[in-house]
Tab-separated table of C-alpha atoms and ligand atoms in Angstrom:
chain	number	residue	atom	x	y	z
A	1	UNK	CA	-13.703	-1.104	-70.743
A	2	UNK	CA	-10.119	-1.709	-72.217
A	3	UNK	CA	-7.903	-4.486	-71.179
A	4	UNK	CA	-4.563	-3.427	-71.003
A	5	UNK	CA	-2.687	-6.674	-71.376
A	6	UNK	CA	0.231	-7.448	-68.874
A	7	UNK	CA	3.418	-8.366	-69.776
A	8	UNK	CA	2.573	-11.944	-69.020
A	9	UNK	CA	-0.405	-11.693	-70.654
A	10	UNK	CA	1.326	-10.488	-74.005
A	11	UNK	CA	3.954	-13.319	-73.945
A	12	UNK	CA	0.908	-15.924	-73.913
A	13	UNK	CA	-0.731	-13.759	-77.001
A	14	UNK	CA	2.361	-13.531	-78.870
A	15	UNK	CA	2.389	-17.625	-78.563
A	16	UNK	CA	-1.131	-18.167	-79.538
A	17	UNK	CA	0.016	-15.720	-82.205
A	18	UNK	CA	2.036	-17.381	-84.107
A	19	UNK	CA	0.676	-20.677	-83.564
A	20	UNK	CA	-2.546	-19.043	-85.500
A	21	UNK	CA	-0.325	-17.642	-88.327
A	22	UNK	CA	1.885	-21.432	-88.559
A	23	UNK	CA	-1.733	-23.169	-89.188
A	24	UNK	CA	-2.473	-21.143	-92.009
A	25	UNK	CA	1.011	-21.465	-93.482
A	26	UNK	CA	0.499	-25.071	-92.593
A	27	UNK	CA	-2.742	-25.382	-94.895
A	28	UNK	CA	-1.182	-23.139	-97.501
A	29	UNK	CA	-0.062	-26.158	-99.901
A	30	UNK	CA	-3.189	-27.598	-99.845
A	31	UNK	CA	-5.438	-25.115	-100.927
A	32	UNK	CA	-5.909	-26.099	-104.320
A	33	UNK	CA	-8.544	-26.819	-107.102
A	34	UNK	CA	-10.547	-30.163	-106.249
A	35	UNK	CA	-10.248	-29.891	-102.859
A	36	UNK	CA	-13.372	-29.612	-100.548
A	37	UNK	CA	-13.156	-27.073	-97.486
A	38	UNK	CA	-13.993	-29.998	-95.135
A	39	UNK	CA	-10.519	-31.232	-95.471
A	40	UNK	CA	-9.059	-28.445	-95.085
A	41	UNK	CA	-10.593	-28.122	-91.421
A	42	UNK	CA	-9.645	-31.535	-90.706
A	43	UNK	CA	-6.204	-30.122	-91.442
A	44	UNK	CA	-6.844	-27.727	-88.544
A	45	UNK	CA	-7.919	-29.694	-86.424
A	46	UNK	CA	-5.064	-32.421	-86.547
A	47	UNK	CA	-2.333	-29.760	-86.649
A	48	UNK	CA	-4.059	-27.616	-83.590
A	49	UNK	CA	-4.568	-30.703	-81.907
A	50	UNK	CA	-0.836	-31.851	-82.408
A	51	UNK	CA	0.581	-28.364	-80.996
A	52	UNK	CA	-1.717	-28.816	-77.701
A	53	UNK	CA	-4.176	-25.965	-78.567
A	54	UNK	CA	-8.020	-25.980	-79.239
A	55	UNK	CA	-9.650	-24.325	-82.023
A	56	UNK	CA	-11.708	-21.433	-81.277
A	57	UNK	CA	-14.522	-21.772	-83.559
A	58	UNK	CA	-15.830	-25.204	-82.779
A	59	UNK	CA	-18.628	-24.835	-80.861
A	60	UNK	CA	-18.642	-20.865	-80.357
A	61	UNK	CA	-22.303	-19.555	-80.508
A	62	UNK	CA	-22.853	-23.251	-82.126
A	63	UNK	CA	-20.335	-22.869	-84.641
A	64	UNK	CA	-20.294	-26.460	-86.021
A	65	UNK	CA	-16.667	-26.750	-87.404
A	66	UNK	CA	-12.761	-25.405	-86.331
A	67	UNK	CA	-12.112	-22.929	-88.966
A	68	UNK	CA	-14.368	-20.628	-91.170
A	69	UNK	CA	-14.204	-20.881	-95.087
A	70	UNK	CA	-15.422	-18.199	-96.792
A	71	UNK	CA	-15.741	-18.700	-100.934
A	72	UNK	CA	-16.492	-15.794	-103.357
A	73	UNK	CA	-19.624	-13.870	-102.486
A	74	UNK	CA	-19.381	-15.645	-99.027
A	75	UNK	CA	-18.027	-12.804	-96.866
A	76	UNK	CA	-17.090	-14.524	-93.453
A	77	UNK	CA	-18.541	-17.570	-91.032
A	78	UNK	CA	-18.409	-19.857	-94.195
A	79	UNK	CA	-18.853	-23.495	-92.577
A	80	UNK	CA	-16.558	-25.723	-94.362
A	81	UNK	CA	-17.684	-28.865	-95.561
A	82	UNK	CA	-17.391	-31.931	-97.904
A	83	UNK	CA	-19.438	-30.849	-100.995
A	84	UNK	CA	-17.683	-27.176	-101.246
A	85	UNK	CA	-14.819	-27.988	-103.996
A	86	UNK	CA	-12.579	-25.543	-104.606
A	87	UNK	CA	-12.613	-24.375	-107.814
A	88	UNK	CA	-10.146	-23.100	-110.723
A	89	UNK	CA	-10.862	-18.921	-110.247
A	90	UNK	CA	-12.096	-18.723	-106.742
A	91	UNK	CA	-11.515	-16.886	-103.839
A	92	UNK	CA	-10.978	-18.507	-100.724
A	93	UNK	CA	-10.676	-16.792	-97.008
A	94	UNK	CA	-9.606	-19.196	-94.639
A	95	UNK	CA	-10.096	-17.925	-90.724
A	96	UNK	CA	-8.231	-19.287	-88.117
A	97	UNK	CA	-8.384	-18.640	-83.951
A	98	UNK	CA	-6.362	-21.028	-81.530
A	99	UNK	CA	-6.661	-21.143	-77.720
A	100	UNK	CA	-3.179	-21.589	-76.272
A	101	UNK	CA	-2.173	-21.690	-73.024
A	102	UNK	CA	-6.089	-19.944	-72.406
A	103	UNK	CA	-5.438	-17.001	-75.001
A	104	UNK	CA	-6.544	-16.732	-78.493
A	105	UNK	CA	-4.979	-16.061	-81.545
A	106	UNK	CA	-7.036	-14.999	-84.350
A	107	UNK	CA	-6.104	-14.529	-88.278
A	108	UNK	CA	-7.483	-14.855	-91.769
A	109	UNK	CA	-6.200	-14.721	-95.413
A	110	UNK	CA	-7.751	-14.696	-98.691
A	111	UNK	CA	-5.982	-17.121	-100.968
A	112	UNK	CA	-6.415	-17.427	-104.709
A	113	UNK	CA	-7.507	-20.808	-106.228
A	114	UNK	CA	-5.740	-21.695	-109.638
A	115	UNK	CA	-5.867	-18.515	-112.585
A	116	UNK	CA	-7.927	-15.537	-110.959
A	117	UNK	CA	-8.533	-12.912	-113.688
A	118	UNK	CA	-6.723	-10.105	-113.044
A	119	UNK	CA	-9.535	-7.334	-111.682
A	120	UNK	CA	-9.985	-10.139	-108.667
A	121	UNK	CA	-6.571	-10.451	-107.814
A	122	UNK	CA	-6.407	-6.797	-107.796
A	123	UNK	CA	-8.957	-6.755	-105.271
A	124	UNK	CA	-7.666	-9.324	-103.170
A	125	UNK	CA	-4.198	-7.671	-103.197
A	126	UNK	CA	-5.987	-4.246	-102.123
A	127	UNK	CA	-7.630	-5.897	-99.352
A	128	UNK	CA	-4.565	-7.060	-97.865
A	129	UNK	CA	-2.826	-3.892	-99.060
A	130	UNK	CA	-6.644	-1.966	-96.677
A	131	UNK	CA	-5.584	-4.569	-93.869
A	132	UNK	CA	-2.010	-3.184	-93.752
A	133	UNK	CA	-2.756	0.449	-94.014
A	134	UNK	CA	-5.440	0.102	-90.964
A	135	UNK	CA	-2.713	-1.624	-88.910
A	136	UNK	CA	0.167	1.391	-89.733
A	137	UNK	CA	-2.453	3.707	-88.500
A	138	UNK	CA	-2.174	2.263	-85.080
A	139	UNK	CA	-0.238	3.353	-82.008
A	140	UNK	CA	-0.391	4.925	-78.576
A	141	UNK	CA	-1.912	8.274	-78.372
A	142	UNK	CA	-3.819	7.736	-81.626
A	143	UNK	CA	-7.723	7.577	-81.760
A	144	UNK	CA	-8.999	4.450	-82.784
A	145	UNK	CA	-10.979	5.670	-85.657
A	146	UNK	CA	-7.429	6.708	-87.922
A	147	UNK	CA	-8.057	2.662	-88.447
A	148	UNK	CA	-11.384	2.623	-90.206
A	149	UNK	CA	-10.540	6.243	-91.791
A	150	UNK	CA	-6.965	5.123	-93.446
A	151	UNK	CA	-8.643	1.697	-94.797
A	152	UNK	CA	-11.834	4.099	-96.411
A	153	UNK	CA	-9.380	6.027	-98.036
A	154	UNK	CA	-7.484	3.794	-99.439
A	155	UNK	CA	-10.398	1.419	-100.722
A	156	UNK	CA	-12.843	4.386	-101.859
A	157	UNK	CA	-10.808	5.101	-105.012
A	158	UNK	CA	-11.695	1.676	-106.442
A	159	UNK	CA	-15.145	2.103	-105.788
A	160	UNK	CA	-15.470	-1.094	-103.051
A	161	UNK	CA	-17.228	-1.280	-99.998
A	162	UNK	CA	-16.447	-1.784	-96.442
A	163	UNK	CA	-18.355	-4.237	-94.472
A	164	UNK	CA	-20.208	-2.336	-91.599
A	165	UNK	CA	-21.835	-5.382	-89.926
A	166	UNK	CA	-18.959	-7.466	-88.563
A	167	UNK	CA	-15.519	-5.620	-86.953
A	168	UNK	CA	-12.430	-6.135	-85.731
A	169	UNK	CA	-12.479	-7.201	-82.143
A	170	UNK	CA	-10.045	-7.074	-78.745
A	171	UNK	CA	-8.813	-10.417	-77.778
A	172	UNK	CA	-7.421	-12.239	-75.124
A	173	UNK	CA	-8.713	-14.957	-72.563
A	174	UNK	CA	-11.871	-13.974	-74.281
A	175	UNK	CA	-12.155	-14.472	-78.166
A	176	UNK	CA	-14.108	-11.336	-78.856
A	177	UNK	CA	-13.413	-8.392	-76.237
A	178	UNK	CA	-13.901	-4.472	-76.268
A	179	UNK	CA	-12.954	-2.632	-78.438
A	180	UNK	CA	-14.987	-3.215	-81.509
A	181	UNK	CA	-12.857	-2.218	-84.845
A	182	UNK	CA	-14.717	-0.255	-87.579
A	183	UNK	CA	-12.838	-0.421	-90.790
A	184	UNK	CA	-14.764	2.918	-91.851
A	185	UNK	CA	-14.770	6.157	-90.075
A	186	UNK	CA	-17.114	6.419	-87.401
A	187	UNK	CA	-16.774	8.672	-84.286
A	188	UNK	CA	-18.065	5.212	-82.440
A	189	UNK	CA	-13.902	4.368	-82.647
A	190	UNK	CA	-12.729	8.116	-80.986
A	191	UNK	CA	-11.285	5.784	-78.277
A	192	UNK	CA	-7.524	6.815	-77.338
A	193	UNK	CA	-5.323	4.167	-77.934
A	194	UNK	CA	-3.305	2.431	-75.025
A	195	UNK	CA	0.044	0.738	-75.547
A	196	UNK	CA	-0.851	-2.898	-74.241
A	197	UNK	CA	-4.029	-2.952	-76.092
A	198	UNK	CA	-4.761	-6.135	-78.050
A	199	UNK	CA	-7.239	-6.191	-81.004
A	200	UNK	CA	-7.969	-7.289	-84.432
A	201	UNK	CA	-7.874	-5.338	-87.798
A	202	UNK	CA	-9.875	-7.086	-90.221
A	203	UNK	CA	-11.240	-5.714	-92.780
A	204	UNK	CA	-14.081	-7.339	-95.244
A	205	UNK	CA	-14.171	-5.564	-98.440
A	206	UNK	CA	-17.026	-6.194	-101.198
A	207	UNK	CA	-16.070	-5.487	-104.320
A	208	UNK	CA	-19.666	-4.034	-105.846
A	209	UNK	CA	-20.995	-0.470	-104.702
A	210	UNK	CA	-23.634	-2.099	-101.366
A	211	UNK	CA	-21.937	-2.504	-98.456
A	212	UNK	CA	-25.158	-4.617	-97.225
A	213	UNK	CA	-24.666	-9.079	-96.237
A	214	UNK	CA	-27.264	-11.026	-94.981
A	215	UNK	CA	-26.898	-14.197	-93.146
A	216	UNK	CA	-28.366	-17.691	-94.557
A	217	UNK	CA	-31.330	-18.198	-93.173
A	218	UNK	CA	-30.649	-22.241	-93.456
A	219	UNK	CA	-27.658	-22.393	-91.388
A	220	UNK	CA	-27.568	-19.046	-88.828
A	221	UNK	CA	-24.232	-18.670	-89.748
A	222	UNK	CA	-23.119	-18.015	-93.955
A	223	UNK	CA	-22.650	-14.311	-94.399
A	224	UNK	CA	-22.876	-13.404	-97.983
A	225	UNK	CA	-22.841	-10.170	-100.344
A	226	UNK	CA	-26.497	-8.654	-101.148
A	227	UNK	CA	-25.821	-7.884	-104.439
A	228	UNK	CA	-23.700	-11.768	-104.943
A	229	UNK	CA	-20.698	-9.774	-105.432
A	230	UNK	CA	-17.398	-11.142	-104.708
A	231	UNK	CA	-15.749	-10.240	-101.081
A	232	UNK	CA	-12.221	-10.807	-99.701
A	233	UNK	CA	-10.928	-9.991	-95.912
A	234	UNK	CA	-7.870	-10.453	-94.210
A	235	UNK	CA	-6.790	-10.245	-90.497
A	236	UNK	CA	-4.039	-9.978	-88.102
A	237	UNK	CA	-4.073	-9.775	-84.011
A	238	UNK	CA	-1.896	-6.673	-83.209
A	239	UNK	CA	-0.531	-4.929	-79.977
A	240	UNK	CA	-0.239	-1.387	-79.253
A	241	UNK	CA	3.240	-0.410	-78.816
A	242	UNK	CA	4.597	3.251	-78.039
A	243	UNK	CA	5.554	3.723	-81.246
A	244	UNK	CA	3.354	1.443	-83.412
A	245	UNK	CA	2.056	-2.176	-83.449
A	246	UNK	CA	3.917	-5.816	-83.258
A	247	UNK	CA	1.440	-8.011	-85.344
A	248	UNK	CA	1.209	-11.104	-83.211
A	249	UNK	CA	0.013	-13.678	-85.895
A	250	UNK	CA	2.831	-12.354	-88.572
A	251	UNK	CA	4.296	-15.340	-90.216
B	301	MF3	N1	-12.580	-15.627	-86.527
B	301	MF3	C1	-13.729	-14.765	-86.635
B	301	MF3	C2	-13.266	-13.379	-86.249
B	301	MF3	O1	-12.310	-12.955	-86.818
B	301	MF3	C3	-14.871	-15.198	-85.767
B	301	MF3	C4	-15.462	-16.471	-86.182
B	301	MF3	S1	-16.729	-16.851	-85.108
B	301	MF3	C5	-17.179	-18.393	-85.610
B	301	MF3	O2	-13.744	-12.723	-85.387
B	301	MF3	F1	-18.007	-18.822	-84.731
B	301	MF3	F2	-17.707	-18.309	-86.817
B	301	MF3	F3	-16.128	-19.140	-85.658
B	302	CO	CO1	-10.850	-14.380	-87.410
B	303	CO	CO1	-11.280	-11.768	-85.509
């Protein structure tokens, strides 16, 4: 089952929205080289705190900190902490999800640390560029699946892969809810799409030719490439609309 969000509903989503996409731009400055990913979360947390949300992540499943931090060949649930310094040349996803009001708001970027040679910020551009395409492939009347089948065609040509273990996700009171999101083709998605719908498009792409992670045994949580190849993602919350999608975390 579907929730098809009421008008009410969507107001309190479109607030938890954009108080998601103001944290990130509110980190933005300080995502440097030489600083660790710990303080980065306190960041969060002061700034969630101060606009009278919660963070989603503390504590979910035993999540042990507010945001996830995701460097390099880490390719989401990255726990942030004091030893990870950012470096000149990495890749950094930061993913945020605030509770406001009792709905979430959940969104992620992949920011570049310092001089990135130019073949990674290629990648991380096409991500985003995967991320978009997915979302424009949304709208009432549309199957599900055009998501997962616009972002394969896009990313295909460079020879990446799509992440096949963790999806986009529908969202509301609840921070993951039916539907899940492939961001390949699979004929799991042939799901009709209903204005008033609210889900996430997020798309991990690994740059190497294995779509395959595996999670750290040590902490239950790190996801990271097979093959140690670098991965970037990027997400947005999104409504169906008749003729389209309003992103709900756009800055
Ligand atoms: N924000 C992630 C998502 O996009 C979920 C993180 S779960 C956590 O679905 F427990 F790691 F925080
Ligand atoms: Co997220
Ligand atoms: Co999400």
């Amino acid at each position: 089952m579907i929730k098809i969000k009421s008008p009410g509903e969507i107001d309190k989503m479109r607030k938890a929205g954009k108080l998601a996409a103001q944290l990130l731009n509110h980190i933005n400055p300080f995502v440097k080289a030489g600083v660790s990913t710990d303080y980065l979360n306190e960041l969060a947390v002061i700034f969630t705190k101060m606009n009278g949300a919660v963070s989603a992540p503390l504590n979910y499943r035993g999540f042990p900190k507010s945001i996830c931090t995701s460097i390099n060949n880490v390719v989401c649930h990255g726990i942030p902490s004091r030893t990870d310094i950012l470096k000149n040349g990495d890749i950094l996803n930061i993913d945020v999800t605030v509770i406001l009001d009792g709905f979430h708001g959940d969104t992620s970027r992949t920011f570049l640390i310092g001089e990135v040679d130019k073949e990674t910020q290629d990648f991380v551009n096409r991500t985003e560029k995967a991320m978009y395409l997915g979302i424009e492939a949304v709208k009432h009347g549309n199957y599900l699946f055009a998501v997962g089948k616009a972002i394969e065609k896009y990313v295909g040509q460079f020879g990446y892969s799509i992440v096949r273990d963790y999806t986009g996700h529908g969202i509301g009171r609840k921070f993951h809810e039916n539907p899940q999101v492939f961001h390949h083709y699979t004929k799991a998605n042939k799901i009709r799409l209903q204005k008033g719908m609210i889900f996430t498009v997020e798309p991990m792409i690994i740059m190497g030719k294995s779509y395959k992670v595996k999670t750290s045994p040590k902490d239950g949580w790190t996801v990271t490439t097979a093959d140690g190849s670098l991965s970037a993602q990027f997400e947005h919350t999104i409504l169906v609309t008749e003729n389209g999608v309003e992103i709900l975390t756009a800055t």
